[in-house]
CSV table of C-alpha atoms in Angstrom, one decimal:
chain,number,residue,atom,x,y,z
S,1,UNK,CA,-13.8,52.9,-36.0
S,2,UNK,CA,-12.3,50.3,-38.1
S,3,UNK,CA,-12.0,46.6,-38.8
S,4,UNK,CA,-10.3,44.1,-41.8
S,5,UNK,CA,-13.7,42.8,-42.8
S,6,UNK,CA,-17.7,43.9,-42.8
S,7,UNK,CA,-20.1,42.3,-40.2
S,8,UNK,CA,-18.0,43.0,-37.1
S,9,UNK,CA,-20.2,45.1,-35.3
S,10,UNK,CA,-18.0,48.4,-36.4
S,11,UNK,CA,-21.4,50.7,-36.9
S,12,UNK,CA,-22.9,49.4,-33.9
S,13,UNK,CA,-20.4,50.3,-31.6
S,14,UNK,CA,-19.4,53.8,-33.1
S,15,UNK,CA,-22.9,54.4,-32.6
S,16,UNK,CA,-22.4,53.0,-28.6
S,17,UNK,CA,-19.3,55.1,-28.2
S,18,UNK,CA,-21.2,58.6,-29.6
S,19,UNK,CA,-24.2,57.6,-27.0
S,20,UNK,CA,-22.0,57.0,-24.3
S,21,UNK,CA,-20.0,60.6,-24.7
S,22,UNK,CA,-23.2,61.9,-24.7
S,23,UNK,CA,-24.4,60.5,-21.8
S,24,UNK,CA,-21.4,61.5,-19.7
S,25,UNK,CA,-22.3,64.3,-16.9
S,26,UNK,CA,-22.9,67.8,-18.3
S,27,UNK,CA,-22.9,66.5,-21.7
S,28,UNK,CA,-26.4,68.6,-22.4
S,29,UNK,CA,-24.4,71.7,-22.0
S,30,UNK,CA,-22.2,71.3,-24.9
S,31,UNK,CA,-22.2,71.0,-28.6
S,32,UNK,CA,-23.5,67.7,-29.9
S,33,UNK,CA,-20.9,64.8,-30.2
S,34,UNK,CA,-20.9,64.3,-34.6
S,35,UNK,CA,-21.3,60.8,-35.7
S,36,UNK,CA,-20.0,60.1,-39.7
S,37,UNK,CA,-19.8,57.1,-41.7
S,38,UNK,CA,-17.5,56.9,-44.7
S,39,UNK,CA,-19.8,54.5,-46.6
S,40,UNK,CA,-21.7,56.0,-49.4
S,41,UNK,CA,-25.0,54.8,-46.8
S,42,UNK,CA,-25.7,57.3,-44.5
S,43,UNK,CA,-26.3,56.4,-40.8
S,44,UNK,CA,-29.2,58.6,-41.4
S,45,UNK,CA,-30.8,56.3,-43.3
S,46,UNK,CA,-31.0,53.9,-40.4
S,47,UNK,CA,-33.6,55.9,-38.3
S,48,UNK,CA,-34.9,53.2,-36.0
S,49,UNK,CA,-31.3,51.8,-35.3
S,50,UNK,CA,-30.5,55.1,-33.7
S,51,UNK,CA,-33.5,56.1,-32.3
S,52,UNK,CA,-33.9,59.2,-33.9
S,53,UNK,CA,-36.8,61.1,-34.1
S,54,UNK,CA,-38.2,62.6,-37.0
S,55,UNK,CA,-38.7,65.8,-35.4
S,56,UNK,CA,-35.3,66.5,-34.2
S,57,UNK,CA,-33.1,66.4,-37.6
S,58,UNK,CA,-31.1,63.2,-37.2
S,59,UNK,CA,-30.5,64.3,-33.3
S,60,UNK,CA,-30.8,61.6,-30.7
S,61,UNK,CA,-31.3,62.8,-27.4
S,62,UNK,CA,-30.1,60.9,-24.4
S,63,UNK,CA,-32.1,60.8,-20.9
S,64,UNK,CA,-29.3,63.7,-19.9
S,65,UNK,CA,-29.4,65.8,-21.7
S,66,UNK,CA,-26.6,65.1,-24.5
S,67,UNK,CA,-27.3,64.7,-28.1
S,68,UNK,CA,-25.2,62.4,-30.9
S,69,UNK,CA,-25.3,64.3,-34.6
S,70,UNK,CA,-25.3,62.2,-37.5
S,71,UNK,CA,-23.6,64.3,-40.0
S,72,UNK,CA,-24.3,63.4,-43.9
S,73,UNK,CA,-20.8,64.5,-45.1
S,74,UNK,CA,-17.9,64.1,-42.7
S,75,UNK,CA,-15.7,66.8,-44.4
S,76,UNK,CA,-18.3,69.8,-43.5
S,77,UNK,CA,-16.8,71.5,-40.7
S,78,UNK,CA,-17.9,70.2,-36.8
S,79,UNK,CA,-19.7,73.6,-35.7
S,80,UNK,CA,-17.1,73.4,-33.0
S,81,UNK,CA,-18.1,69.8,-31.8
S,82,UNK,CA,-15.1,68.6,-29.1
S,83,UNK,CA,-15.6,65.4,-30.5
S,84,UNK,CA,-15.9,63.9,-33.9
S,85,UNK,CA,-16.8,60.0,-34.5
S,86,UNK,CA,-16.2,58.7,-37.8
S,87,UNK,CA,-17.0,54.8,-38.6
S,88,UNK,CA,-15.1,53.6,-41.9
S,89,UNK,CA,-16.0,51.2,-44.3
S,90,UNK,CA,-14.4,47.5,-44.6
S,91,UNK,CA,-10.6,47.9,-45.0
S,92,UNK,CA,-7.8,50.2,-43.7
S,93,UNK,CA,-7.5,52.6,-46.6
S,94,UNK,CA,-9.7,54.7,-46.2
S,95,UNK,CA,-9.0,54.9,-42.0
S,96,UNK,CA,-5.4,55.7,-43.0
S,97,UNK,CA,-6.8,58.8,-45.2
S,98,UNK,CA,-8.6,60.0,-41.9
S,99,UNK,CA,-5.6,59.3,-39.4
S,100,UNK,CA,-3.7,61.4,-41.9
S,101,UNK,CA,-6.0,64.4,-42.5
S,102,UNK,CA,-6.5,64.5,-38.7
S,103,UNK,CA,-2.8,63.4,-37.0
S,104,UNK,CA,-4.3,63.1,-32.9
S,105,UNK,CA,-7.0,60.8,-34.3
S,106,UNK,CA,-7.3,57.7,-32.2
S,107,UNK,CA,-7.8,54.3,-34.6
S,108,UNK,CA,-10.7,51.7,-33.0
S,109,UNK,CA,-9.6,48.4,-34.4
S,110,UNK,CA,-12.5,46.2,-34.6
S,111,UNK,CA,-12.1,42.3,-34.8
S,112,UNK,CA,-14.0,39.0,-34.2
S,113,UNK,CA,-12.8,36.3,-31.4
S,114,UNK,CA,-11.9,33.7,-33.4
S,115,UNK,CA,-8.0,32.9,-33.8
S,116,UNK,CA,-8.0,33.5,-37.9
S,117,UNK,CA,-9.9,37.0,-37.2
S,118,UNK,CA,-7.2,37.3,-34.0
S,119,UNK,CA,-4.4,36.6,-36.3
S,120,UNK,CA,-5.1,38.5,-39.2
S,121,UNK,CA,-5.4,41.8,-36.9
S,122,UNK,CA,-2.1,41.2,-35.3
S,123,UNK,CA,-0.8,41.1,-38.8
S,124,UNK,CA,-2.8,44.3,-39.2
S,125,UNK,CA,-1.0,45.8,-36.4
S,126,UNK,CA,2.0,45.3,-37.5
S,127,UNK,CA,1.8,46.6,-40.8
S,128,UNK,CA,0.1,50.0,-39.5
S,129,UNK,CA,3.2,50.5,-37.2
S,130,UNK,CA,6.4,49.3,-39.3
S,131,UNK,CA,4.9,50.2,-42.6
S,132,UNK,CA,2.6,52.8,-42.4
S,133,UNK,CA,4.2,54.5,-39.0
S,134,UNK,CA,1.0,54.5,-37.2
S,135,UNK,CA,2.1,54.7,-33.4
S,136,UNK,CA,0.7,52.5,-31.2
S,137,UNK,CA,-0.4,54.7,-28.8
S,138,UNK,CA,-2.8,55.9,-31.3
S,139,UNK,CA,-4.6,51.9,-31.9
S,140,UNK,CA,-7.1,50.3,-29.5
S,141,UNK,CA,-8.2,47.0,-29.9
S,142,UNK,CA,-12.0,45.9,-29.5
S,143,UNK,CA,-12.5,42.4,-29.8
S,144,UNK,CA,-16.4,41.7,-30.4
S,145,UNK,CA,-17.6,38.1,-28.6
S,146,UNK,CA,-21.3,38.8,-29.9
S,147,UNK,CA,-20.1,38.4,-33.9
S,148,UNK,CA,-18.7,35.1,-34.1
S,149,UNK,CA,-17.5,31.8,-32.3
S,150,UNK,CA,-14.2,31.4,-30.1
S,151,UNK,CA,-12.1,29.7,-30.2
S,152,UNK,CA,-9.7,27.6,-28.0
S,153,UNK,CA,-6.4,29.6,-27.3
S,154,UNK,CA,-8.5,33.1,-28.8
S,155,UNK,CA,-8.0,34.6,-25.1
S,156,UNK,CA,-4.1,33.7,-25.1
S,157,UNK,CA,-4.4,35.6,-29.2
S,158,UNK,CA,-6.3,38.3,-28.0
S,159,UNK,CA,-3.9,39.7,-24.9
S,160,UNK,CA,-0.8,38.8,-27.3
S,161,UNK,CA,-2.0,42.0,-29.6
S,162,UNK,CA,-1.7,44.5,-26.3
S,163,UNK,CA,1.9,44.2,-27.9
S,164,UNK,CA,1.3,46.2,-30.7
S,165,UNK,CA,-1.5,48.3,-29.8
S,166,UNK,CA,-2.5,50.7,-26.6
S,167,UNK,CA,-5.2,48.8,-25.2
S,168,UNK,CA,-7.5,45.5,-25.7
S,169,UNK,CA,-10.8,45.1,-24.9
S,170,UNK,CA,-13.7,42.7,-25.0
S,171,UNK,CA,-16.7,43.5,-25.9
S,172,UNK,CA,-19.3,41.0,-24.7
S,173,UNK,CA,-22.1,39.4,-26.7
S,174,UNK,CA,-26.1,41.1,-25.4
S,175,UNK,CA,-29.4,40.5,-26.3
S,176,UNK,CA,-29.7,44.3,-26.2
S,177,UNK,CA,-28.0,45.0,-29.2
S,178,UNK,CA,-30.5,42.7,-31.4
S,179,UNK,CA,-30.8,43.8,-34.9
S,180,UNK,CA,-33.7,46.4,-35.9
S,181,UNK,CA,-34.0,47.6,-32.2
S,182,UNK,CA,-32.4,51.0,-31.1
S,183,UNK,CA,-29.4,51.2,-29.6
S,184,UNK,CA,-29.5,51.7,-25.8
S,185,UNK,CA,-28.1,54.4,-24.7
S,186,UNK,CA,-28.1,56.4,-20.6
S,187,UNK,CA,-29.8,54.4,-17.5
S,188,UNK,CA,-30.8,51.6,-20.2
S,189,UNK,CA,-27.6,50.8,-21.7
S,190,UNK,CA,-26.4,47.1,-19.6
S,191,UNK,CA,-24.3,47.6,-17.3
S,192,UNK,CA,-21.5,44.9,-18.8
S,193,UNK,CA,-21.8,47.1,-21.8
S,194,UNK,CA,-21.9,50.1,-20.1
S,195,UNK,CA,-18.6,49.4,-18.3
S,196,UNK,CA,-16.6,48.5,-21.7
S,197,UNK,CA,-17.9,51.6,-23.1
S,198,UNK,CA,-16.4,53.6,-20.3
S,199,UNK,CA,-13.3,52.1,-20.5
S,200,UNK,CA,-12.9,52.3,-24.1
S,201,UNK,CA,-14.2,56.0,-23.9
S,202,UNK,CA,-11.2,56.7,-21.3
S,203,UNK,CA,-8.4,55.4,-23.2
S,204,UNK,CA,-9.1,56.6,-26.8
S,205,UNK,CA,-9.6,59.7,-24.9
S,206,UNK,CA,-6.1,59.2,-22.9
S,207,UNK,CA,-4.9,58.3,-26.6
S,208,UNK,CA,-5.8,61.6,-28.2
S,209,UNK,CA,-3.8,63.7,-25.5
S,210,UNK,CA,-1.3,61.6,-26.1
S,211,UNK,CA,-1.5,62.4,-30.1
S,212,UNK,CA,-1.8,65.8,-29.6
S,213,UNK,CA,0.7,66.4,-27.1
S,214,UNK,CA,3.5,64.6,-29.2
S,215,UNK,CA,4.6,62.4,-27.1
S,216,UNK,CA,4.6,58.4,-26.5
S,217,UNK,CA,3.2,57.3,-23.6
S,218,UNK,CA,4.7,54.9,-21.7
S,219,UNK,CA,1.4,53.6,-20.0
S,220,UNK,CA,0.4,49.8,-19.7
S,221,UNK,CA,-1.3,47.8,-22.8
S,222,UNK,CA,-3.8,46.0,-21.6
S,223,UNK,CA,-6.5,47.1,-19.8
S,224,UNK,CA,-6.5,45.9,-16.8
S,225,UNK,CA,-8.4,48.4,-14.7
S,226,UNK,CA,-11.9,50.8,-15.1
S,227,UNK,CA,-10.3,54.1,-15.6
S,228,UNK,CA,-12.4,57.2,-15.2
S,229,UNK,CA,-12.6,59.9,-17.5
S,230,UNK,CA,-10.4,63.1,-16.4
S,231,UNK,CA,-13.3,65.8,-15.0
S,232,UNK,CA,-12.4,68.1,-17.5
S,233,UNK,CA,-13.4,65.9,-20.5
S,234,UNK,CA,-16.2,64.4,-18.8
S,235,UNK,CA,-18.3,67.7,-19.7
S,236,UNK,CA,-17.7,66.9,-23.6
């Protein structure tokens, strides 16, 4: 999870996207999904913003069953953990270290609705695919309506980037995600947040077989459908 400046929701929604994984079916069988931050702060630190109790060493435990790790150094080793969540700082340095140590990595590009914020990760796009060589079957763009204003023509801006990048998706503004409240996670999540979620679970997921396979896919950009997480992963 990335974005070009701080303040664009980039924590919040790692910590969405670990909480949803773990509230997919079966998810209480398996191996916690690990949650990292780059920052020198540790999510730890930020106990009632995850709902963690103190009892269960940084574990938050969904209704199901499935539990989200914070880990206070990315670099230990994952205990085996099919899924690994990392939330980098401010930037695209330090995300371009990551997508190089770990080449089927899928990149979250975070951005605000307005056409500057619009414009300058377009630009961003490009540069990560003719400079950097960052396929864009490996970038997915989340476009936060609950940071910021938008502006006229920022929906014509926003579908323009599906050019560059695998998918684009909106993530809607919700009085759930208030600061100093835990995030929801299971039956209390919303369901218009809920239903992002799944769609953005599904196609980072459809992103990293792609990666890993070594192959381009030659799916659609935009997301335009709810797609549904193979059966197979939905056990991570």
């Amino acid at each position: 999870m990335c974005s070009l400046a701080g303040g664009v929701g980039r924590t919040t929604l790692a910590g969405l996207f670990a909480l949803t994984l773990a509230g997919l079916p079966y998810a209480q069988l398996h191996r916690p999904i690990a949650l990292g931050e780059l920052d020198p702060s540790p999510l730890s630190r930020s106990r009632t913003r995850w709902g963690v109790p103190p009892d269960l060493d940084h574990i938050a435990v969904t209704p199901v069953g499935g539990r989200v790790r914070i880990l206070a150094d990315i670099g230990a080793p994952a205990d085996g953990r099919p899924v690994r969540i990392i939330d980098s700082p401010a930037g695209l340095a330090k995300t371009l270290q990551v997508a190089a140590t770990y080449p089927a990595s899928s990149i979250v590009l975070l951005s605000r609705p307005d056409r500057a914020s619009l414009a300058d990760t377009a630009a961003a796009l490009i540069w990560l695919q003719d400079v950097q060589r960052v396929g864009r079957d490996r970038l997915t763009v989340v476009v936060n309506h609950g940071v910021g204003p938008v502006d006229p023509g920022s929906k014509a801006a926003a579908t323009a980037l599906g050019i560059r990048c695998r998918s684009v998706h909106r993530f809607p503004a919700h009085t759930a995600l208030k600061p100093g409240t835990p995030l929801p996670s299971g039956r209390q999540t919303p369901r218009a947040l809920h239903r992002v979620l799944i769609r953005l679970c599904a196609d980072v997921y459809n992103s990293t077989v792609c990666n890993s396979a070594g192959y381009s896919s030659t799916r659609p950009t935009a997301s335009t459908s709810s797609p549904t997480l193979p059966e197979e992963h939905s056990h991570a």
